[in-house]
């Protein structure tokens, strides 16, 4: 297990460096490290390196880091939702976070609303607020109609609210068409030109969220066996469930508020991690963050280089790359098991 | 130790368990039998504080509804009927989950040597030592049932509630399980309450038996004093004694 973890950490770092190094101009890793050292410590470097500083520091490093952080946040959120709701297909998207965030983005983009104090962060702030607001409504409603907060009630309520909120966004889009293209582009997801500000806000929040969720690893393990079992083993189910659902929605809401709606990684990354490292959440949570982050950096690299200088929507690339990879990991292991039997 | 006073439990308004009053002492084993749908499992779930109930349930004189999740789980453990498994864990990790309330490392939940020892000992008793690293998704129904029982035992409760614990077990393990549970209860002044379908196993497990029908107690008392032909016929609507006699006759024929 230790070897696997070390390989994953090293591979994630290599992917991150590749995400910065490759592009219209390829930059050697040595130069990247020199630029980072210079920006952090002021160490001098050669003229050739100086030419790449703006590309690395202003464009590629923040972009790759943002992709890594967002991918990690979405994957951890997916892992939590799947275990808490005991449903391998569950995600924050099932509970309406992306629909809520889209509505928030729609209000900002289509109606041109700006929050005076938040200014350039109006879209992320409203996207996050609407995403989290939707999940509060879903869980609040579910706990009202079913005091035991059964998983099926939560999922069904989430889907109903999600469809309802989507309908509002669609209606708004139909009535205010002037910025519709901008909304559609936001919904496709992108890491382009988000700058360091997004990272300053998102990185500490995501790191804290992942650590806090890892703290609940035993509860998550127990909850995968069902709510009854969890209660009889002493888990304070209602409190733990509320906390984890809100935390996981906050991770998704925070990520998509900055980068737009990017699906698939939250569904697939945790399953691949479970296949490789087993189901214990002590490993699944931090490794989903690493794996999802690295996967997102690769997807973004493909999205920005494959038909450069144009960017492809990252959300589409995650599905294009993820599906065959997921099928390979999932079914090759099954085939091996079948052979053993 | 466990007292139920006028306990009724229901789903969507209708009571499935009606007005049960019962007392189970420390060191006592109680079997609950009765036809399908008579409320046996519902009663167990109410005792484990999993379902809302009317009336009073007290453990060692303290009302269950006044106790925290933690307090109840340290006193009572429930082994439910098997349900779907969605994720793969090793046998060792699955049993270790039963130590949830005992593990002292509250941040990452890393088990101590004492926790590991408790799990290993229980795996040995359950004849699962060799399987400790196997994934539970590859186990047979019987092995899985023993894994979950091991997990319930490492919880170290004072009262253990078992909902059809011999399901999925072959004859050898059924008998060994009942013998083990009797010893386990005697060795630590603990109480076992088991819902069983097999009347023979129920009589082997327990000192006392509770017979339920339509959510109500038909009879509660010493096995020898209460079990008889007419009671079983009345509860199950079938001549159980005749069936048993026929089985014995076949057995005798086979032996001769």
XYZ file of C-alpha atoms in Angstrom:
597
model
C 0.000 0.000 0.000
C 2.799 2.405 0.964
C 4.486 1.890 -2.414
C 1.221 2.534 -4.247
C 0.673 5.742 -2.279
C 4.222 6.989 -2.968
C 3.824 6.206 -6.692
C 0.511 8.120 -6.760
C 2.026 11.174 -5.043
C 5.027 11.175 -7.420
C 2.809 10.616 -10.481
C 0.537 13.501 -9.425
C 3.529 15.830 -9.117
C 4.866 14.732 -12.519
C 1.454 15.375 -14.089
C 1.308 18.803 -12.472
C 4.754 19.686 -13.865
C 3.739 18.379 -17.313
C 0.586 20.477 -17.118
C 2.794 23.532 -16.724
C 5.569 22.476 -19.124
C 3.578 21.478 -22.195
C 1.762 23.839 -24.524
C 2.327 26.062 -27.553
C 5.798 26.706 -26.088
C 7.347 23.780 -24.240
C 9.186 24.810 -21.091
C 11.730 22.425 -19.484
C 10.939 21.410 -15.868
C 14.265 22.944 -14.731
C 13.101 26.361 -15.930
C 9.737 25.917 -14.241
C 11.386 25.194 -10.887
C 13.794 28.156 -11.373
C 10.858 30.493 -12.052
C 8.918 29.253 -9.025
C 12.056 29.604 -6.852
C 12.625 33.121 -8.198
C 9.024 34.196 -7.505
C 9.074 32.746 -4.017
C 12.616 33.586 -2.888
C 13.986 36.128 -5.399
C 16.812 33.816 -6.587
C 18.422 35.086 -9.856
C 18.244 33.125 -13.133
C 19.412 33.295 -16.760
C 17.919 35.415 -19.541
C 16.361 32.399 -21.338
C 14.437 31.522 -18.224
C 13.306 35.126 -17.872
C 11.406 34.857 -21.189
C 9.204 32.077 -19.819
C 8.388 33.744 -16.502
C 5.126 35.351 -17.594
C 3.899 32.171 -19.301
C 4.650 30.014 -16.284
C 3.740 32.348 -13.450
C 0.775 34.210 -14.926
C -0.782 31.568 -17.156
C 0.172 27.946 -16.811
C 0.986 27.537 -13.107
C -2.271 29.081 -11.835
C -4.216 27.215 -14.513
C -2.669 23.823 -13.679
C -3.016 24.426 -9.937
C -6.649 25.458 -10.332
C -7.354 22.338 -12.408
C -5.637 20.208 -9.750
C -7.535 21.809 -6.856
C -10.905 21.716 -8.632
C -10.389 18.098 -9.752
C -9.421 17.104 -6.219
C -12.395 18.893 -4.669
C -14.886 17.347 -7.121
C -13.462 13.838 -6.659
C -13.524 13.978 -2.862
C -17.053 15.315 -2.998
C -18.085 12.412 -5.251
C -16.450 9.854 -2.941
C -18.348 11.245 0.048
C -21.707 11.340 -1.734
C -21.337 7.760 -2.987
C -20.567 6.458 0.503
C -23.012 8.566 2.498
C -25.909 7.901 0.132
C -24.746 4.302 -0.412
C -25.177 4.772 -4.106
C -22.285 4.293 -6.554
C -23.909 6.783 -8.956
C -24.505 9.583 -6.461
C -22.719 12.924 -6.625
C -23.260 16.520 -5.585
C -24.757 17.010 -9.041
C -27.482 14.492 -8.144
C -28.438 16.710 -5.213
C -28.707 19.858 -7.297
C -25.470 21.707 -6.496
C -24.586 22.296 -10.159
C -28.156 23.293 -11.008
C -28.115 25.821 -8.173
C -24.703 27.158 -9.198
C -25.888 27.421 -12.824
C -28.878 29.446 -11.691
C -26.540 31.754 -9.747
C -24.276 32.084 -12.780
C -27.316 32.653 -14.976
C -28.501 35.520 -12.777
C -25.057 37.162 -12.956
C -24.398 36.574 -16.668
C -27.888 36.996 -18.160
C -29.155 39.767 -15.907
C -25.767 41.507 -15.524
C -26.011 41.684 -11.726
C -22.930 42.737 -9.746
C -22.422 42.608 -5.993
C -20.670 45.919 -5.135
C -18.343 44.500 -2.457
C -17.543 41.308 -4.367
C -17.105 42.986 -7.821
C -15.139 40.514 -9.990
C -16.097 37.669 -7.650
C -19.815 38.218 -8.115
C -20.182 35.106 -10.271
C -18.241 32.722 -7.987
C -19.946 34.142 -4.895
C -23.473 33.831 -6.298
C -22.683 30.487 -7.958
C -21.428 29.105 -4.653
C -24.291 30.614 -2.661
C -26.952 29.209 -5.001
C -25.236 25.802 -5.176
C -25.018 25.494 -1.394
C -28.458 27.061 -0.984
C -29.973 24.381 -3.198
C -28.456 21.554 -1.184
C -29.621 23.150 2.092
C -33.111 23.252 0.637
C -32.850 19.628 -0.508
C -31.610 18.270 2.826
C -33.947 20.513 4.813
C -36.940 19.402 2.752
C -35.873 15.733 2.914
C -35.523 15.865 6.710
C -38.978 17.478 6.992
C -40.744 14.812 4.952
C -38.682 11.969 6.416
C -37.270 12.507 9.910
C -34.997 9.465 9.460
C -33.469 11.160 6.359
C -33.509 7.993 4.306
C -31.041 8.013 1.402
C -33.740 7.413 -1.200
C -35.691 10.426 0.103
C -32.570 12.621 -0.155
C -31.721 11.439 -3.696
C -35.292 11.808 -4.932
C -35.648 15.271 -3.365
C -32.296 16.264 -4.893
C -33.361 15.191 -8.352
C -36.713 16.965 -8.107
C -35.127 20.220 -6.877
C -32.393 19.918 -9.489
C -34.941 19.662 -12.306
C -36.951 22.524 -10.858
C -33.937 24.840 -10.573
C -32.793 23.845 -14.087
C -36.223 24.843 -15.360
C -35.817 28.329 -13.844
C -32.397 28.723 -15.530
C -33.813 27.526 -18.866
C -36.713 29.957 -18.576
C -34.339 32.788 -17.755
C -32.098 31.862 -20.711
C -35.089 31.876 -23.063
C -36.203 35.316 -21.911
C -32.786 37.037 -21.729
C -30.794 35.825 -24.710
C -28.147 38.509 -25.123
C -25.473 36.786 -22.997
C -26.649 33.242 -23.534
C -23.419 32.136 -25.207
C -21.411 33.291 -22.197
C -23.600 31.222 -19.884
C -23.257 28.150 -22.099
C -19.461 28.564 -22.122
C -19.443 28.876 -18.309
C -21.520 25.712 -18.037
C -18.969 23.833 -20.152
C -16.227 24.606 -17.626
C -12.791 26.111 -18.142
C -9.605 26.888 -16.196
C -8.517 29.625 -18.569
C -7.597 33.111 -17.261
C -8.857 32.617 -13.699
C -5.618 34.019 -12.217
C -4.100 33.507 -8.787
C -7.059 35.014 -6.915
C -9.167 31.894 -7.460
C -6.351 29.752 -6.055
C -5.844 31.959 -3.005
C -9.515 31.459 -2.123
C -10.050 27.875 -3.237
C -6.803 26.154 -2.161
C -7.016 26.677 1.612
C -10.742 25.904 1.604
C -10.274 22.654 -0.353
C -7.267 21.510 1.716
C -9.166 22.191 4.953
C -12.267 20.445 3.571
C -10.320 17.334 2.527
C -8.587 17.104 5.928
C -11.884 17.567 7.769
C -13.608 14.913 5.642
C -10.682 12.499 6.150
C -11.342 12.905 9.879
C -14.729 11.241 9.231
C -13.130 8.236 7.509
C -14.439 5.670 10.012
C -17.987 6.997 9.871
C -17.845 6.896 6.058
C -16.634 3.283 6.148
C -19.407 2.246 8.511
C -22.098 4.143 6.609
C -21.398 2.159 3.439
C -22.967 -0.824 5.247
C -26.258 0.981 5.759
C -27.816 3.413 8.144
C -29.140 0.832 10.577
C -25.706 -0.714 11.007
C -24.125 2.708 11.448
C -26.614 3.677 14.164
C -26.173 0.452 16.110
C -22.402 0.876 16.012
C -22.776 4.280 17.651
C -22.493 6.702 14.726
C -24.525 9.854 15.313
C -25.996 9.392 11.879
C -28.073 12.515 11.427
C -25.293 14.874 12.528
C -22.592 13.089 10.540
C -24.792 12.879 7.449
C -25.682 16.586 7.516
C -22.038 17.559 8.075
C -20.671 15.381 5.293
C -23.350 16.293 2.747
C -22.838 20.010 3.370
C -19.038 19.723 3.295
C -19.112 17.746 0.110
C -21.583 20.159 -1.495
C -19.353 23.051 -0.431
C -16.373 21.431 -2.160
C -18.332 20.984 -5.384
C -20.000 24.384 -5.098
C -16.664 26.107 -4.465
C -14.983 24.399 -7.405
C -17.713 24.934 -9.977
C -18.295 28.510 -8.852
C -14.789 29.308 -10.141
C -14.399 26.943 -13.087
C -17.927 26.164 -14.267
C -19.775 22.867 -14.404
C -17.345 19.978 -14.887
C -18.883 16.578 -14.381
C -17.703 12.995 -14.620
C -14.507 13.275 -12.530
C -16.520 13.161 -9.289
C -18.226 9.988 -10.410
C -15.277 8.113 -11.834
C -12.185 9.107 -9.807
C -13.397 7.629 -6.469
C -14.305 4.329 -8.157
C -10.869 4.049 -9.741
C -9.214 4.890 -6.406
C -11.298 2.215 -4.651
C -10.274 -0.311 -7.301
C -6.596 0.410 -6.779
C -6.389 1.156 -3.035
C -9.451 -0.586 -1.551
C -12.491 1.031 0.041
C -11.089 2.347 3.333
C -11.861 6.067 3.384
C -8.624 6.796 5.249
C -7.063 6.266 1.816
C -10.009 6.906 -0.526
C -10.481 10.547 0.507
C -6.899 11.912 0.242
C -6.059 9.727 -2.756
C -9.242 10.750 -4.584
C -8.051 14.335 -4.132
C -4.667 13.498 -5.664
C -6.017 11.262 -8.406
C -8.896 13.580 -9.345
C -6.542 16.559 -9.324
C -3.999 14.874 -11.593
C -6.733 13.582 -13.892
C -8.167 17.081 -14.249
C -4.725 18.536 -15.084
C -4.355 15.925 -17.862
C -7.841 16.726 -19.174
C -7.088 20.454 -19.187
C -3.760 19.827 -20.926
C -5.562 17.902 -23.663
C -8.322 20.525 -23.818
C -5.876 23.391 -24.448
C -3.344 21.620 -26.712
C -5.205 19.188 -28.958
C -6.591 21.858 -31.331
C -4.441 24.773 -30.079
C -4.818 27.709 -29.956
C -8.504 26.895 -29.330
C -9.615 25.434 -25.990
C -11.990 22.487 -25.890
C -14.594 22.366 -23.082
C -12.890 20.515 -20.189
C -16.157 18.839 -19.197
C -16.264 17.057 -22.555
C -12.604 16.017 -22.330
C -13.055 14.527 -18.835
C -15.745 12.227 -20.243
C -13.810 11.407 -23.435
C -10.645 10.457 -21.556
C -12.280 9.125 -18.424
C -14.690 6.639 -19.977
C -12.121 4.331 -21.625
C -9.770 4.648 -18.655
C -12.564 3.801 -16.224
C -13.672 0.860 -18.394
C -10.097 -0.448 -18.520
C -9.518 -0.224 -14.743
C -12.957 -1.534 -13.796
C -13.389 -4.360 -16.258
C -9.760 -5.577 -16.432
C -9.838 -6.250 -12.691
C -13.169 -8.040 -13.043
C -11.787 -10.152 -15.855
C -8.761 -11.075 -13.713
C -11.041 -12.090 -10.841
C -13.148 -14.216 -13.184
C -9.994 -15.969 -14.420
C -8.925 -16.757 -10.844
C -12.322 -18.281 -10.088
C -31.382 -5.454 32.924
C -33.724 -4.817 29.947
C -37.292 -3.817 30.655
C -40.078 -3.104 28.183
C -43.303 -1.557 29.476
C -46.328 -1.334 27.183
C -44.147 -0.965 24.090
C -45.901 -0.475 20.764
C -44.115 0.103 17.477
C -45.579 0.860 14.100
C -45.054 2.078 10.613
C -47.263 4.814 9.138
C -49.698 4.817 11.993
C -50.524 1.113 12.316
C -48.917 -0.739 15.225
C -46.953 -3.799 14.186
C -45.855 -4.530 17.751
C -48.609 -4.077 20.300
C -48.303 -3.359 23.975
C -45.338 -5.558 24.839
C -44.304 -5.789 28.480
C -41.234 -7.854 29.152
C -38.210 -8.127 31.390
C -34.916 -9.775 30.471
C -32.354 -10.325 33.211
C -28.581 -10.201 33.018
C -27.125 -13.546 31.923
C -30.464 -14.568 30.410
C -30.795 -15.790 26.839
C -34.119 -15.154 25.180
C -35.320 -16.536 21.882
C -38.142 -14.848 20.022
C -40.131 -17.019 17.656
C -43.282 -16.532 15.661
C -44.580 -16.580 12.093
C -43.376 -14.148 9.419
C -44.666 -10.600 9.885
C -45.544 -11.057 13.562
C -43.295 -8.130 14.604
C -40.152 -9.922 15.859
C -37.648 -7.826 13.871
C -39.596 -4.623 14.544
C -39.423 -5.333 18.276
C -35.637 -5.866 18.089
C -35.196 -2.606 16.172
C -37.202 -0.686 18.749
C -35.049 -2.149 21.548
C -31.931 -1.067 19.598
C -33.466 2.434 19.442
C -33.661 2.306 15.632
C -37.411 2.846 15.472
C -39.615 5.273 17.365
C -41.838 3.509 19.884
C -44.580 4.181 22.391
C -44.129 3.023 25.984
C -40.879 2.616 27.913
C -37.706 0.707 27.200
C -35.102 0.757 29.973
C -31.603 -0.642 30.141
C -30.339 -1.127 33.699
C -33.081 1.210 34.876
C -32.288 4.017 32.430
C -34.799 4.909 29.681
C -33.352 4.321 26.200
C -34.755 7.605 24.854
C -32.718 9.504 27.466
C -29.483 7.809 26.387
C -27.111 9.096 23.691
C -26.289 7.049 20.581
C -22.957 6.264 22.151
C -24.442 5.062 25.435
C -26.993 2.820 23.711
C -24.378 1.325 21.370
C -22.050 0.532 24.278
C -24.891 -1.399 25.917
C -26.685 -2.934 22.914
C -25.463 -4.298 19.589
C -27.689 -5.566 16.811
C -26.814 -8.058 14.134
C -29.316 -7.374 11.357
C -30.189 -9.584 8.449
C -27.679 -9.349 5.597
C -28.181 -6.527 3.135
C -26.348 -5.476 -0.038
C -22.623 -4.702 0.064
C -21.588 -1.872 -2.210
C -17.886 -1.474 -1.440
C -15.072 -3.923 -0.841
C -13.363 -4.103 2.572
C -11.071 -6.752 4.011
C -12.509 -9.072 6.665
C -10.156 -7.528 9.252
C -11.186 -3.943 8.418
C -14.875 -4.870 8.469
C -14.635 -6.425 11.929
C -12.511 -3.497 13.146
C -15.473 -1.195 12.410
C -17.157 -2.759 15.443
C -14.470 -1.071 17.583
C -15.755 2.361 16.494
C -16.664 3.478 20.006
C -13.577 1.956 21.632
C -10.842 3.356 19.363
C -9.048 6.128 21.229
C -7.483 7.957 18.243
C -10.380 10.253 17.417
C -8.781 12.122 14.512
C -7.863 9.372 12.040
C -9.347 6.471 13.997
C -6.177 4.399 13.971
C -6.692 1.254 16.060
C -4.509 0.505 19.094
C -2.813 -2.844 19.839
C -5.705 -3.614 22.167
C -8.221 -3.091 19.332
C -6.184 -5.291 16.971
C -5.922 -8.001 19.595
C -9.662 -7.933 20.234
C -10.371 -8.282 16.494
C -7.824 -11.058 15.973
C -9.160 -13.017 18.942
C -12.738 -12.751 17.685
C -11.692 -13.730 14.145
C -10.089 -16.833 15.620
C -13.232 -17.734 17.563
C -15.314 -17.251 14.416
C -12.892 -19.426 12.415
C -12.015 -16.487 10.167
C -8.315 -15.952 10.928
C -7.220 -17.327 7.574
C -9.661 -15.052 5.757
C -8.647 -11.819 7.504
C -7.161 -10.188 4.389
C -9.851 -11.407 1.996
C -12.333 -8.961 0.555
C -15.814 -9.416 1.994
C -17.240 -9.249 -1.533
C -15.634 -12.654 -2.237
C -17.089 -14.435 0.838
C -19.970 -16.882 0.929
C -23.193 -15.913 2.736
C -22.198 -18.014 5.755
C -18.727 -16.507 6.009
C -20.185 -13.042 5.683
C -22.676 -13.744 8.453
C -19.783 -14.792 10.724
C -17.850 -11.637 9.800
C -20.800 -9.450 10.803
C -21.300 -11.422 13.997
C -17.595 -10.919 14.793
C -18.050 -7.194 14.195
C -21.018 -7.183 16.591
C -19.021 -9.046 19.263
C -15.973 -6.719 19.176
C -18.381 -3.903 19.995
C -18.372 -5.503 23.485
C -22.034 -4.847 24.276
C -23.856 -6.048 27.368
C -26.882 -7.076 25.332
C -26.647 -8.577 21.873
C -29.688 -8.633 19.594
C -29.571 -11.129 16.751
C -32.006 -11.076 13.869
C -32.017 -14.555 12.394
C -28.279 -15.071 13.013
C -28.208 -18.619 11.651
C -29.423 -17.607 8.182
C -26.887 -18.585 5.513
C -24.988 -20.854 7.968
C -24.592 -24.564 7.391
C -25.592 -27.028 10.114
C -22.128 -27.172 11.714
C -21.862 -23.410 12.045
C -25.480 -23.069 13.215
C -24.852 -25.384 16.156
C -21.407 -23.951 16.873
C -22.822 -20.437 16.799
C -25.564 -21.250 19.296
C -23.060 -22.980 21.614
C -20.686 -20.039 21.306
C -23.404 -17.481 22.071
C -24.434 -19.373 25.201
C -20.846 -19.472 26.441
C -20.280 -15.836 25.475
C -23.319 -14.734 27.479
C -22.372 -16.809 30.533
C -18.710 -15.764 30.544
C -19.378 -12.041 30.776
C -22.764 -11.779 32.456
C -24.215 -10.736 29.126
C -27.614 -11.142 27.529
C -28.472 -12.608 24.149
C -31.839 -11.966 22.515
C -32.251 -13.799 19.222
C -34.987 -13.931 16.641
C -34.918 -17.448 15.263
C -37.052 -19.406 12.863
C -35.715 -22.821 13.852
C -37.538 -23.864 17.002
C -34.865 -26.470 17.820
C -32.123 -23.834 17.738
C -34.299 -21.439 19.719
C -34.757 -24.046 22.426
C -31.021 -24.845 22.380
C -30.024 -21.184 22.734
C -32.316 -19.918 25.375
C -33.492 -20.338 28.904
C -36.647 -18.456 28.085
C -38.693 -18.155 24.963
C -41.038 -15.458 23.711
C -43.664 -16.538 21.224
C -45.271 -13.748 19.197
C -48.270 -13.609 16.902
C -49.860 -10.570 15.234
C -47.572 -8.205 17.138
C -48.556 -9.532 20.554
C -46.992 -11.877 23.076
C -48.659 -15.266 22.930
C -46.476 -16.818 25.588
C -43.329 -15.906 27.490
C -41.580 -18.219 29.909
C -39.225 -21.149 30.442
C -38.832 -23.214 27.298
C -39.884 -26.479 28.983
C -42.919 -24.883 30.545
C -44.404 -23.074 27.562
C -43.565 -24.955 24.351
C -46.159 -27.571 23.510
C -47.968 -29.012 20.503
C -51.101 -26.945 20.766
C -49.235 -23.643 21.182
C -47.128 -24.243 18.076
C -50.191 -25.308 16.103
C -52.014 -22.193 17.224
C -49.125 -19.837 16.378
C -47.954 -21.300 13.092
C -51.298 -22.705 11.880
C -49.548 -26.004 11.207
C -48.957 -29.179 13.175
C -45.284 -28.522 13.961
C -45.016 -31.468 16.345
C -46.266 -33.877 13.686
C -43.718 -32.481 11.219
C -40.954 -32.962 13.775
C -42.090 -36.497 14.538
C -42.067 -37.292 10.807
C -38.545 -35.871 10.492
C -37.410 -37.987 13.427
C -38.998 -41.065 11.875
C -37.131 -40.497 8.600
C -33.950 -39.997 10.586
C -34.498 -43.263 12.507
C -35.161 -45.121 9.234
C -31.947 -43.763 7.757
C -29.961 -44.830 10.809
C -31.385 -48.366 10.773
